[in-house]
Structure formats: C-alpha cells, structure tokens
C-alpha cells in the first residue's frame, strides 16, 4: 500500500468553473497569465499533473493586483513528451523549463509559489537561480528534503476512518477493472487531503488524472540527486512564507523545518485545515498571502 500511495501524495486541486479568466496567451501555450501587476509564478502539485486545476486559484490571486502565471510541467497537459523516461523527466530539466518561461515573458524577478510538490520544485529552482526570485511561498509543501516520505503513509491513514482505509486497500486490487479502481481509489484517498470532507470530490477528480509514469520518474530523480537543501539557504535574504494546515498530510514539523532552513522566513499554521488552504481556510489563506506579497513593494 505504501508504494502505491507515494504516487498520489502531491496531487493538486481542480475547480470545475473557470469563467472570467483573463487569457493572454495562445490556447496551445503551456502557460497562462491572469491579471496585472508584479509577477507570481504558481508551481502546481503532482508530479504528473497539468496546471488546469490551478486556473481558478491563479485567477483569484490575481485580483489582489498581481500577474499570476501557471504552466504545464513537462510531460503534462500541453507540455507533451511522447516517451517520458529518465533522460527527459528530471528536476534539472524542469528547472530549465521554468527559466525558459521567465526569459520568454521577459521577467527579471518574480515571486514563486510552490504548492505541494511544487514546493520541492521551487526549492530546486531557488538553488539554481536565487538571483531571479524576489520572494518564495511554500504552500503545504514537502519543501527542502524528502523526509516527509517516511511518514506520509501514516499521516494519510490518520485522516481516514478505518472503513475508508479498508476501502482504499480494496480498490487497489488489480483484479478490479481499472476504470472502477482508479475512480474509487481516488474517491477514498481524497478524503485525507481536506478537513472539510464535503470538498473531497473536488480532490478526487484531480487524483484520477495523475500521470503515473511521469510521477514515478520525478520521484526516481529526486532520490537519484539526493534532494536535500536543509540549511542550504540560511544566508539568503529572500523573504519566505510557509503556510500549511494543521491537519495536512504534511506534518507541522516539516513546515517548521522549511522555515528554519531560511534566514528570513515566517510560518503560518492554519486551524481546521488540510492540504488545501484555500478550500478549508480560504479567507485567512488568501489574506496572509496578499499581505506577504505586498510587503516592501
């Protein structure tokens, strides 16, 4: 069970309605832009998921007078790769993609918001290109190392009832038709990601879309490069916000570790909140990010 759940821990939120979005780029582009103002790159979770699930999130954040940007990570959405393998799905190449996007948009510096797995990718990008980041936000992120992998299975189970755990195990049975197995497994696993269980269907819809090939290759590369930036950024003066729910599948200890790895970081822990702050604690989540982004402008 543990090895299967590993591939799903960083799935990201989707919303069904995307009306009112300011579309500035061609439909076949791998990125989309919302609003006007200082640029904020949003790196969605996954790995192995497109950015569609973050369109509404980016649109909402842009209303605070920011130019928000989402993009499809390699091997997902419109950023297609015919045969994903260990040569073309790596963290270094994913960082190169981000840099190419920054140059294409002619942005000198931007704020980077990494949600879930996006926080790991933001960390790797920061290590390679610190001069191009103005501020950084870790939203429910594993952050600066892979230690969260040692406890994530247990944290998922804590957020599920015994019956839900049993159902999750049952629907991982390969003898069940795949179309049924994937949908049912996602429906039970999704309940571990939110404090307000009435919103789990939104998460389940997204979990069904995971590209497991890309997901596995990314985690393979993370282990290969021995991903660990603990205390690497102590001397950086970049403002950092770590924001996370107390009921997240990522522990508050991990959030604290991220904060302590930087010299200029603050930590906000949200009550009655799971993996998606804007679902379980919308007002305080957006308000705190808005205040952080507007500081020292």
PDB file of C-alpha atoms in Angstrom:
ATOM      1  CA  UNK A   1       0.000   0.000   0.000  1.00  0.00           C
ATOM      2  CA  UNK A   2       2.776   2.428   0.854  1.00  0.00           C
ATOM      3  CA  UNK A   3       4.378   2.314  -2.582  1.00  0.00           C
ATOM      4  CA  UNK A   4       1.072   2.999  -4.294  1.00  0.00           C
ATOM      5  CA  UNK A   5       0.127   5.933  -2.107  1.00  0.00           C
ATOM      6  CA  UNK A   6       3.502   7.530  -2.703  1.00  0.00           C
ATOM      7  CA  UNK A   7       2.469   8.316  -6.251  1.00  0.00           C
ATOM      8  CA  UNK A   8      -0.562  10.274  -5.127  1.00  0.00           C
ATOM      9  CA  UNK A   9       0.611  12.351  -2.204  1.00  0.00           C
ATOM     10  CA  UNK A  10       1.061  15.604  -4.097  1.00  0.00           C
ATOM     11  CA  UNK A  11      -1.995  15.751  -6.291  1.00  0.00           C
ATOM     12  CA  UNK A  12      -3.449  19.213  -6.729  1.00  0.00           C
ATOM     13  CA  UNK A  13      -6.870  20.805  -6.592  1.00  0.00           C
ATOM     14  CA  UNK A  14      -9.174  21.300  -9.539  1.00  0.00           C
ATOM     15  CA  UNK A  15     -12.163  23.539  -9.962  1.00  0.00           C
ATOM     16  CA  UNK A  16     -14.917  22.915 -12.488  1.00  0.00           C
ATOM     17  CA  UNK A  17     -15.641  26.544 -13.255  1.00  0.00           C
ATOM     18  CA  UNK A  18     -13.027  28.693 -14.942  1.00  0.00           C
ATOM     19  CA  UNK A  19     -15.164  31.593 -16.113  1.00  0.00           C
ATOM     20  CA  UNK A  20     -13.889  35.144 -16.053  1.00  0.00           C
ATOM     21  CA  UNK A  21     -10.271  34.167 -16.604  1.00  0.00           C
ATOM     22  CA  UNK A  22      -8.042  36.684 -18.337  1.00  0.00           C
ATOM     23  CA  UNK A  23      -6.443  34.667 -21.115  1.00  0.00           C
ATOM     24  CA  UNK A  24      -3.389  36.373 -22.591  1.00  0.00           C
ATOM     25  CA  UNK A  25      -1.600  33.517 -24.287  1.00  0.00           C
ATOM     26  CA  UNK A  26      -2.448  31.188 -27.203  1.00  0.00           C
ATOM     27  CA  UNK A  27      -4.551  28.153 -26.387  1.00  0.00           C
ATOM     28  CA  UNK A  28      -1.689  25.850 -27.353  1.00  0.00           C
ATOM     29  CA  UNK A  29       0.765  27.552 -24.997  1.00  0.00           C
ATOM     30  CA  UNK A  30       1.999  25.657 -21.948  1.00  0.00           C
ATOM     31  CA  UNK A  31       1.411  28.725 -19.755  1.00  0.00           C
ATOM     32  CA  UNK A  32      -1.453  31.059 -18.896  1.00  0.00           C
ATOM     33  CA  UNK A  33      -1.437  34.525 -17.353  1.00  0.00           C
ATOM     34  CA  UNK A  34      -4.042  36.232 -15.173  1.00  0.00           C
ATOM     35  CA  UNK A  35      -4.260  39.862 -14.107  1.00  0.00           C
ATOM     36  CA  UNK A  36      -1.721  42.660 -14.000  1.00  0.00           C
ATOM     37  CA  UNK A  37       0.988  43.622 -11.525  1.00  0.00           C
ATOM     38  CA  UNK A  38       4.129  42.079 -10.022  1.00  0.00           C
ATOM     39  CA  UNK A  39       4.634  38.566 -11.431  1.00  0.00           C
ATOM     40  CA  UNK A  40       3.874  35.476  -9.339  1.00  0.00           C
ATOM     41  CA  UNK A  41       4.727  32.054 -10.747  1.00  0.00           C
ATOM     42  CA  UNK A  42       2.488  29.312  -9.339  1.00  0.00           C
ATOM     43  CA  UNK A  43       4.003  25.822  -9.465  1.00  0.00           C
ATOM     44  CA  UNK A  44       1.246  23.260  -9.030  1.00  0.00           C
ATOM     45  CA  UNK A  45       1.431  19.929  -7.276  1.00  0.00           C
ATOM     46  CA  UNK A  46       1.716  16.459  -8.681  1.00  0.00           C
ATOM     47  CA  UNK A  47       4.083  15.476 -10.039  1.00  0.00           C
ATOM     48  CA  UNK A  48       2.394  14.259 -13.182  1.00  0.00           C
ATOM     49  CA  UNK A  49      -0.480  16.747 -13.273  1.00  0.00           C
ATOM     50  CA  UNK A  50      -1.210  19.668 -15.594  1.00  0.00           C
ATOM     51  CA  UNK A  51      -1.880  23.182 -14.358  1.00  0.00           C
ATOM     52  CA  UNK A  52      -5.596  23.270 -15.210  1.00  0.00           C
ATOM     53  CA  UNK A  53      -6.546  22.693 -11.598  1.00  0.00           C
ATOM     54  CA  UNK A  54      -4.857  25.938 -10.596  1.00  0.00           C
ATOM     55  CA  UNK A  55      -6.550  28.250 -13.092  1.00  0.00           C
ATOM     56  CA  UNK A  56      -9.209  29.457 -10.660  1.00  0.00           C
ATOM     57  CA  UNK A  57      -6.639  29.751  -7.887  1.00  0.00           C
ATOM     58  CA  UNK A  58      -4.395  31.899 -10.095  1.00  0.00           C
ATOM     59  CA  UNK A  59      -7.357  33.998 -11.169  1.00  0.00           C
ATOM     60  CA  UNK A  60      -8.408  34.610  -7.546  1.00  0.00           C
ATOM     61  CA  UNK A  61      -4.874  35.576  -6.502  1.00  0.00           C
ATOM     62  CA  UNK A  62      -4.530  37.946  -9.472  1.00  0.00           C
ATOM     63  CA  UNK A  63      -7.427  40.014  -8.098  1.00  0.00           C
ATOM     64  CA  UNK A  64      -5.051  41.337  -5.435  1.00  0.00           C
ATOM     65  CA  UNK A  65      -3.229  43.188  -8.241  1.00  0.00           C
ATOM     66  CA  UNK A  66      -0.727  40.519  -9.214  1.00  0.00           C
ATOM     67  CA  UNK A  67       0.185  38.998 -12.545  1.00  0.00           C
ATOM     68  CA  UNK A  68      -0.162  35.298 -11.821  1.00  0.00           C
ATOM     69  CA  UNK A  69       1.304  32.647 -14.092  1.00  0.00           C
ATOM     70  CA  UNK A  70       0.608  28.923 -14.278  1.00  0.00           C
ATOM     71  CA  UNK A  71       2.235  26.463 -16.648  1.00  0.00           C
ATOM     72  CA  UNK A  72       2.191  22.766 -17.531  1.00  0.00           C
ATOM     73  CA  UNK A  73       5.204  20.902 -16.198  1.00  0.00           C
ATOM     74  CA  UNK A  74       6.989  18.687 -18.701  1.00  0.00           C
ATOM     75  CA  UNK A  75       5.095  15.546 -19.604  1.00  0.00           C
ATOM     76  CA  UNK A  76       1.738  17.022 -18.561  1.00  0.00           C
ATOM     77  CA  UNK A  77      -1.088  18.915 -20.247  1.00  0.00           C
ATOM     78  CA  UNK A  78       0.071  20.826 -23.321  1.00  0.00           C
ATOM     79  CA  UNK A  79       3.744  20.229 -22.469  1.00  0.00           C
ATOM     80  CA  UNK A  80       3.760  16.781 -24.024  1.00  0.00           C
ATOM     81  CA  UNK A  81       6.593  14.268 -24.266  1.00  0.00           C
ATOM     82  CA  UNK A  82       5.954  11.236 -26.452  1.00  0.00           C
ATOM     83  CA  UNK A  83       8.059   8.789 -24.460  1.00  0.00           C
ATOM     84  CA  UNK A  84       8.774  10.048 -20.925  1.00  0.00           C
ATOM     85  CA  UNK A  85      11.897   8.466 -19.477  1.00  0.00           C
ATOM     86  CA  UNK A  86      14.690   9.171 -17.013  1.00  0.00           C
ATOM     87  CA  UNK A  87      16.510  11.264 -19.607  1.00  0.00           C
ATOM     88  CA  UNK A  88      13.741  13.757 -20.302  1.00  0.00           C
ATOM     89  CA  UNK A  89      11.920  13.855 -16.943  1.00  0.00           C
ATOM     90  CA  UNK A  90      14.346  15.282 -14.391  1.00  0.00           C
ATOM     91  CA  UNK A  91      14.299  18.027 -11.789  1.00  0.00           C
ATOM     92  CA  UNK A  92      17.108  19.872 -13.574  1.00  0.00           C
ATOM     93  CA  UNK A  93      15.180  19.926 -16.845  1.00  0.00           C
ATOM     94  CA  UNK A  94      12.053  21.074 -15.023  1.00  0.00           C
ATOM     95  CA  UNK A  95      14.067  23.969 -13.597  1.00  0.00           C
ATOM     96  CA  UNK A  96      15.320  24.778 -17.096  1.00  0.00           C
ATOM     97  CA  UNK A  97      11.705  24.905 -18.253  1.00  0.00           C
ATOM     98  CA  UNK A  98      10.925  27.474 -15.555  1.00  0.00           C
ATOM     99  CA  UNK A  99      13.909  29.605 -16.537  1.00  0.00           C
ATOM    100  CA  UNK A 100      12.958  29.447 -20.208  1.00  0.00           C
ATOM    101  CA  UNK A 101       9.467  30.621 -19.295  1.00  0.00           C
ATOM    102  CA  UNK A 102      10.843  33.540 -17.264  1.00  0.00           C
ATOM    103  CA  UNK A 103      13.028  34.633 -20.176  1.00  0.00           C
ATOM    104  CA  UNK A 104      10.173  34.233 -22.656  1.00  0.00           C
ATOM    105  CA  UNK A 105       7.990  36.510 -20.527  1.00  0.00           C
ATOM    106  CA  UNK A 106      10.889  38.974 -20.106  1.00  0.00           C
ATOM    107  CA  UNK A 107      10.590  38.897 -16.319  1.00  0.00           C
ATOM    108  CA  UNK A 108      13.647  39.976 -14.350  1.00  0.00           C
ATOM    109  CA  UNK A 109      12.482  38.676 -10.967  1.00  0.00           C
ATOM    110  CA  UNK A 110       9.322  37.002  -9.808  1.00  0.00           C
ATOM    111  CA  UNK A 111       7.728  35.602  -6.696  1.00  0.00           C
ATOM    112  CA  UNK A 112       7.443  31.813  -6.766  1.00  0.00           C
ATOM    113  CA  UNK A 113       4.582  29.999  -5.020  1.00  0.00           C
ATOM    114  CA  UNK A 114       5.046  26.258  -4.850  1.00  0.00           C
ATOM    115  CA  UNK A 115       2.139  24.142  -3.676  1.00  0.00           C
ATOM    116  CA  UNK A 116       2.726  20.555  -2.518  1.00  0.00           C
ATOM    117  CA  UNK A 117       5.272  19.002  -4.923  1.00  0.00           C
ATOM    118  CA  UNK A 118       5.532  22.475  -6.424  1.00  0.00           C
ATOM    119  CA  UNK A 119       7.383  23.478  -3.257  1.00  0.00           C
ATOM    120  CA  UNK A 120      10.083  20.898  -3.940  1.00  0.00           C
ATOM    121  CA  UNK A 121      10.457  22.140  -7.498  1.00  0.00           C
ATOM    122  CA  UNK A 122      10.520  25.750  -6.239  1.00  0.00           C
ATOM    123  CA  UNK A 123      13.310  24.774  -3.826  1.00  0.00           C
ATOM    124  CA  UNK A 124      15.372  23.221  -6.620  1.00  0.00           C
ATOM    125  CA  UNK A 125      14.784  26.279  -8.790  1.00  0.00           C
ATOM    126  CA  UNK A 126      15.857  28.556  -5.946  1.00  0.00           C
ATOM    127  CA  UNK A 127      19.074  26.577  -5.542  1.00  0.00           C
ATOM    128  CA  UNK A 128      19.892  27.005  -9.223  1.00  0.00           C
ATOM    129  CA  UNK A 129      18.673  30.578  -9.783  1.00  0.00           C
ATOM    130  CA  UNK A 130      18.354  32.507  -6.500  1.00  0.00           C
ATOM    131  CA  UNK A 131      19.050  35.777  -8.284  1.00  0.00           C
ATOM    132  CA  UNK A 132      15.760  35.523 -10.190  1.00  0.00           C
ATOM    133  CA  UNK A 133      13.446  35.114  -7.197  1.00  0.00           C
ATOM    134  CA  UNK A 134      12.014  38.049  -5.298  1.00  0.00           C
ATOM    135  CA  UNK A 135      10.019  36.081  -2.710  1.00  0.00           C
ATOM    136  CA  UNK A 136       9.001  32.471  -2.217  1.00  0.00           C
ATOM    137  CA  UNK A 137       5.886  30.852  -0.748  1.00  0.00           C
ATOM    138  CA  UNK A 138       5.705  27.226   0.366  1.00  0.00           C
ATOM    139  CA  UNK A 139       2.071  26.107   0.398  1.00  0.00           C
ATOM    140  CA  UNK A 140       1.566  22.687   2.041  1.00  0.00           C
ATOM    141  CA  UNK A 141       4.956  21.604   0.760  1.00  0.00           C
ATOM    142  CA  UNK A 142       7.441  18.824   1.439  1.00  0.00           C
ATOM    143  CA  UNK A 143       9.930  21.613   0.929  1.00  0.00           C
ATOM    144  CA  UNK A 144      13.647  21.234   1.385  1.00  0.00           C
ATOM    145  CA  UNK A 145      14.188  17.456   1.632  1.00  0.00           C
ATOM    146  CA  UNK A 146      12.450  14.075   1.276  1.00  0.00           C
ATOM    147  CA  UNK A 147      11.947  13.239   4.941  1.00  0.00           C
ATOM    148  CA  UNK A 148       8.183  13.554   4.590  1.00  0.00           C
ATOM    149  CA  UNK A 149       8.197  10.298   2.623  1.00  0.00           C
ATOM    150  CA  UNK A 150       8.949   8.401   5.826  1.00  0.00           C
ATOM    151  CA  UNK A 151       5.666   9.364   7.479  1.00  0.00           C
ATOM    152  CA  UNK A 152       3.264  10.296   4.683  1.00  0.00           C
ATOM    153  CA  UNK A 153       1.536   6.907   4.651  1.00  0.00           C
ATOM    154  CA  UNK A 154       0.772   7.174   8.352  1.00  0.00           C
ATOM    155  CA  UNK A 155      -0.481  10.768   8.012  1.00  0.00           C
ATOM    156  CA  UNK A 156      -2.854   9.740   5.229  1.00  0.00           C
ATOM    157  CA  UNK A 157      -4.287   6.961   7.371  1.00  0.00           C
ATOM    158  CA  UNK A 158      -4.738   9.304  10.337  1.00  0.00           C
ATOM    159  CA  UNK A 159      -7.027  11.438   8.175  1.00  0.00           C
ATOM    160  CA  UNK A 160      -9.129   8.447   7.104  1.00  0.00           C
ATOM    161  CA  UNK A 161     -11.611   6.332   9.032  1.00  0.00           C
ATOM    162  CA  UNK A 162     -10.886   2.631   9.374  1.00  0.00           C
ATOM    163  CA  UNK A 163     -13.615   1.884   6.845  1.00  0.00           C
ATOM    164  CA  UNK A 164     -12.084   4.353   4.371  1.00  0.00           C
ATOM    165  CA  UNK A 165      -8.661   2.774   4.843  1.00  0.00           C
ATOM    166  CA  UNK A 166     -10.114  -0.668   4.156  1.00  0.00           C
ATOM    167  CA  UNK A 167     -11.910   0.581   1.058  1.00  0.00           C
ATOM    168  CA  UNK A 168      -8.713   2.188  -0.213  1.00  0.00           C
ATOM    169  CA  UNK A 169      -6.862  -1.104   0.138  1.00  0.00           C
ATOM    170  CA  UNK A 170      -9.692  -2.975  -1.559  1.00  0.00           C
ATOM    171  CA  UNK A 171      -9.734  -0.704  -4.600  1.00  0.00           C
ATOM    172  CA  UNK A 172      -6.011  -1.109  -5.120  1.00  0.00           C
ATOM    173  CA  UNK A 173      -6.737  -4.678  -6.167  1.00  0.00           C
ATOM    174  CA  UNK A 174      -5.595  -5.112  -9.766  1.00  0.00           C
ATOM    175  CA  UNK A 175      -8.360  -7.640 -10.415  1.00  0.00           C
ATOM    176  CA  UNK A 176     -10.902  -4.811 -10.351  1.00  0.00           C
ATOM    177  CA  UNK A 177     -11.399  -3.081 -13.742  1.00  0.00           C
ATOM    178  CA  UNK A 178      -9.035  -0.133 -13.984  1.00  0.00           C
ATOM    179  CA  UNK A 179     -11.733   2.433 -14.715  1.00  0.00           C
ATOM    180  CA  UNK A 180     -13.524   1.459 -11.499  1.00  0.00           C
ATOM    181  CA  UNK A 181     -10.360   1.004  -9.445  1.00  0.00           C
ATOM    182  CA  UNK A 182      -8.871   4.413 -10.269  1.00  0.00           C
ATOM    183  CA  UNK A 183     -12.108   6.282  -9.626  1.00  0.00           C
ATOM    184  CA  UNK A 184     -12.930   4.527  -6.372  1.00  0.00           C
ATOM    185  CA  UNK A 185      -9.388   4.701  -5.015  1.00  0.00           C
ATOM    186  CA  UNK A 186      -9.270   8.436  -5.733  1.00  0.00           C
ATOM    187  CA  UNK A 187     -12.603   9.000  -4.004  1.00  0.00           C
ATOM    188  CA  UNK A 188     -11.384   7.494  -0.733  1.00  0.00           C
ATOM    189  CA  UNK A 189      -7.854   8.861  -0.840  1.00  0.00           C
ATOM    190  CA  UNK A 190      -9.169  12.384  -1.471  1.00  0.00           C
ATOM    191  CA  UNK A 191     -10.772  12.438   1.959  1.00  0.00           C
ATOM    192  CA  UNK A 192      -7.305  12.516   3.542  1.00  0.00           C
ATOM    193  CA  UNK A 193      -6.477  15.828   1.862  1.00  0.00           C
ATOM    194  CA  UNK A 194      -9.228  18.063   3.244  1.00  0.00           C
ATOM    195  CA  UNK A 195     -10.569  18.881   6.691  1.00  0.00           C
ATOM    196  CA  UNK A 196     -13.989  19.645   5.216  1.00  0.00           C
ATOM    197  CA  UNK A 197     -14.845  16.242   3.748  1.00  0.00           C
ATOM    198  CA  UNK A 198     -17.680  17.720   1.681  1.00  0.00           C
ATOM    199  CA  UNK A 199     -14.978  19.096  -0.630  1.00  0.00           C
ATOM    200  CA  UNK A 200     -13.230  15.785  -1.221  1.00  0.00           C
ATOM    201  CA  UNK A 201     -14.976  15.223  -4.564  1.00  0.00           C
ATOM    202  CA  UNK A 202     -13.021  18.162  -5.991  1.00  0.00           C
ATOM    203  CA  UNK A 203      -9.785  16.472  -4.988  1.00  0.00           C
ATOM    204  CA  UNK A 204     -10.865  13.036  -6.201  1.00  0.00           C
ATOM    205  CA  UNK A 205     -11.500  14.400  -9.680  1.00  0.00           C
ATOM    206  CA  UNK A 206      -7.919  15.609  -9.812  1.00  0.00           C
ATOM    207  CA  UNK A 207      -6.400  12.428  -8.371  1.00  0.00           C
ATOM    208  CA  UNK A 208      -7.904  10.466 -11.247  1.00  0.00           C
ATOM    209  CA  UNK A 209      -5.769  12.463 -13.690  1.00  0.00           C
ATOM    210  CA  UNK A 210      -2.311  11.609 -12.321  1.00  0.00           C
ATOM    211  CA  UNK A 211       0.192  10.556 -14.986  1.00  0.00           C
ATOM    212  CA  UNK A 212       1.845   7.771 -13.002  1.00  0.00           C
ATOM    213  CA  UNK A 213       4.699   7.391 -15.472  1.00  0.00           C
ATOM    214  CA  UNK A 214       5.797  10.997 -15.046  1.00  0.00           C
ATOM    215  CA  UNK A 215       5.094  10.870 -11.311  1.00  0.00           C
ATOM    216  CA  UNK A 216       7.335   7.857 -10.799  1.00  0.00           C
ATOM    217  CA  UNK A 217      10.154   9.283 -12.914  1.00  0.00           C
ATOM    218  CA  UNK A 218      10.190  12.511 -10.893  1.00  0.00           C
ATOM    219  CA  UNK A 219      10.406  10.692  -7.569  1.00  0.00           C
ATOM    220  CA  UNK A 220      13.091   8.460  -9.052  1.00  0.00           C
ATOM    221  CA  UNK A 221      15.122  11.524  -9.980  1.00  0.00           C
ATOM    222  CA  UNK A 222      14.570  13.162  -6.581  1.00  0.00           C
ATOM    223  CA  UNK A 223      16.172  10.131  -4.971  1.00  0.00           C
ATOM    224  CA  UNK A 224      18.915   9.977  -7.581  1.00  0.00           C
ATOM    225  CA  UNK A 225      20.026  13.556  -6.924  1.00  0.00           C
ATOM    226  CA  UNK A 226      19.653  13.030  -3.157  1.00  0.00           C
ATOM    227  CA  UNK A 227      17.309  16.006  -2.900  1.00  0.00           C
ATOM    228  CA  UNK A 228      18.183  17.764   0.367  1.00  0.00           C
ATOM    229  CA  UNK A 229      18.598  21.520   0.836  1.00  0.00           C
ATOM    230  CA  UNK A 230      18.271  21.582   4.608  1.00  0.00           C
ATOM    231  CA  UNK A 231      20.004  24.735   5.914  1.00  0.00           C
ATOM    232  CA  UNK A 232      21.305  25.482   2.418  1.00  0.00           C
ATOM    233  CA  UNK A 233      19.594  28.868   2.274  1.00  0.00           C
ATOM    234  CA  UNK A 234      20.408  30.321   5.688  1.00  0.00           C
ATOM    235  CA  UNK A 235      22.467  33.129   4.173  1.00  0.00           C
ATOM    236  CA  UNK A 236      19.799  34.136   1.625  1.00  0.00           C
ATOM    237  CA  UNK A 237      17.794  37.238   2.477  1.00  0.00           C
ATOM    238  CA  UNK A 238      14.847  36.281   0.274  1.00  0.00           C
ATOM    239  CA  UNK A 239      11.535  36.671   2.166  1.00  0.00           C
ATOM    240  CA  UNK A 240       9.857  33.299   2.663  1.00  0.00           C
ATOM    241  CA  UNK A 241       6.326  32.404   3.747  1.00  0.00           C
ATOM    242  CA  UNK A 242       5.500  28.853   4.816  1.00  0.00           C
ATOM    243  CA  UNK A 243       1.741  28.288   5.036  1.00  0.00           C
ATOM    244  CA  UNK A 244       0.169  24.987   5.973  1.00  0.00           C
ATOM    245  CA  UNK A 245      -2.881  23.396   7.589  1.00  0.00           C
ATOM    246  CA  UNK A 246      -2.521  21.711  10.948  1.00  0.00           C
ATOM    247  CA  UNK A 247      -4.468  18.729   9.564  1.00  0.00           C
ATOM    248  CA  UNK A 248      -2.331  18.414   6.452  1.00  0.00           C
ATOM    249  CA  UNK A 249      -0.860  15.107   5.313  1.00  0.00           C
ATOM    250  CA  UNK A 250       2.423  17.023   5.595  1.00  0.00           C
ATOM    251  CA  UNK A 251       3.323  17.427   9.265  1.00  0.00           C
ATOM    252  CA  UNK A 252       3.748  20.749  11.029  1.00  0.00           C
ATOM    253  CA  UNK A 253       7.275  19.576  11.894  1.00  0.00           C
ATOM    254  CA  UNK A 254       8.100  19.589   8.188  1.00  0.00           C
ATOM    255  CA  UNK A 255       6.685  23.098   7.854  1.00  0.00           C
ATOM    256  CA  UNK A 256       8.856  24.202  10.770  1.00  0.00           C
ATOM    257  CA  UNK A 257      11.885  22.574   9.173  1.00  0.00           C
ATOM    258  CA  UNK A 258      11.286  24.533   5.974  1.00  0.00           C
ATOM    259  CA  UNK A 259      11.036  27.772   7.941  1.00  0.00           C
ATOM    260  CA  UNK A 260      14.219  27.053   9.878  1.00  0.00           C
ATOM    261  CA  UNK A 261      16.131  26.369   6.665  1.00  0.00           C
ATOM    262  CA  UNK A 262      15.883  30.042   5.707  1.00  0.00           C
ATOM    263  CA  UNK A 263      17.190  33.161   7.337  1.00  0.00           C
ATOM    264  CA  UNK A 264      14.150  35.335   6.591  1.00  0.00           C
ATOM    265  CA  UNK A 265      11.086  33.109   6.870  1.00  0.00           C
ATOM    266  CA  UNK A 266       7.734  33.164   8.632  1.00  0.00           C
ATOM    267  CA  UNK A 267       5.370  30.275   9.305  1.00  0.00           C
ATOM    268  CA  UNK A 268       1.573  30.306   9.381  1.00  0.00           C
ATOM    269  CA  UNK A 269      -0.270  27.194  10.574  1.00  0.00           C
ATOM    270  CA  UNK A 270      -3.992  27.089   9.795  1.00  0.00           C
ATOM    271  CA  UNK A 271      -6.543  25.560  12.178  1.00  0.00           C
ATOM    272  CA  UNK A 272      -9.035  23.004  10.868  1.00  0.00           C
ATOM    273  CA  UNK A 273      -7.215  22.885   7.545  1.00  0.00           C
ATOM    274  CA  UNK A 274      -5.838  20.099   5.403  1.00  0.00           C
ATOM    275  CA  UNK A 275      -3.678  20.133   2.265  1.00  0.00           C
ATOM    276  CA  UNK A 276      -5.562  22.962   0.537  1.00  0.00           C
ATOM    277  CA  UNK A 277      -5.610  26.204   2.492  1.00  0.00           C
ATOM    278  CA  UNK A 278      -7.866  27.956   0.006  1.00  0.00           C
ATOM    279  CA  UNK A 279     -10.512  25.233   0.463  1.00  0.00           C
ATOM    280  CA  UNK A 280     -10.512  24.778   4.248  1.00  0.00           C
ATOM    281  CA  UNK A 281      -9.411  28.270   5.362  1.00  0.00           C
ATOM    282  CA  UNK A 282      -9.926  30.451   2.323  1.00  0.00           C
ATOM    283  CA  UNK A 283     -10.079  33.912   3.892  1.00  0.00           C
ATOM    284  CA  UNK A 284      -7.022  33.629   6.136  1.00  0.00           C
ATOM    285  CA  UNK A 285      -5.084  31.781   3.420  1.00  0.00           C
ATOM    286  CA  UNK A 286      -5.528  34.473   0.768  1.00  0.00           C
ATOM    287  CA  UNK A 287      -5.264  37.353   3.234  1.00  0.00           C
ATOM    288  CA  UNK A 288      -1.927  36.165   4.591  1.00  0.00           C
ATOM    289  CA  UNK A 289      -0.504  35.613   1.102  1.00  0.00           C
ATOM    290  CA  UNK A 290      -1.743  39.030  -0.007  1.00  0.00           C
ATOM    291  CA  UNK A 291      -0.062  40.740   2.958  1.00  0.00           C
ATOM    292  CA  UNK A 292       3.179  38.838   2.372  1.00  0.00           C
ATOM    293  CA  UNK A 293       3.273  39.723  -1.316  1.00  0.00           C
ATOM    294  CA  UNK A 294       2.582  43.398  -0.696  1.00  0.00           C
ATOM    295  CA  UNK A 295       5.328  43.750   1.909  1.00  0.00           C
ATOM    296  CA  UNK A 296       8.203  46.048   0.877  1.00  0.00           C
ATOM    297  CA  UNK A 297       6.695  46.802  -2.530  1.00  0.00           C
TER     298      UNK A 297
END
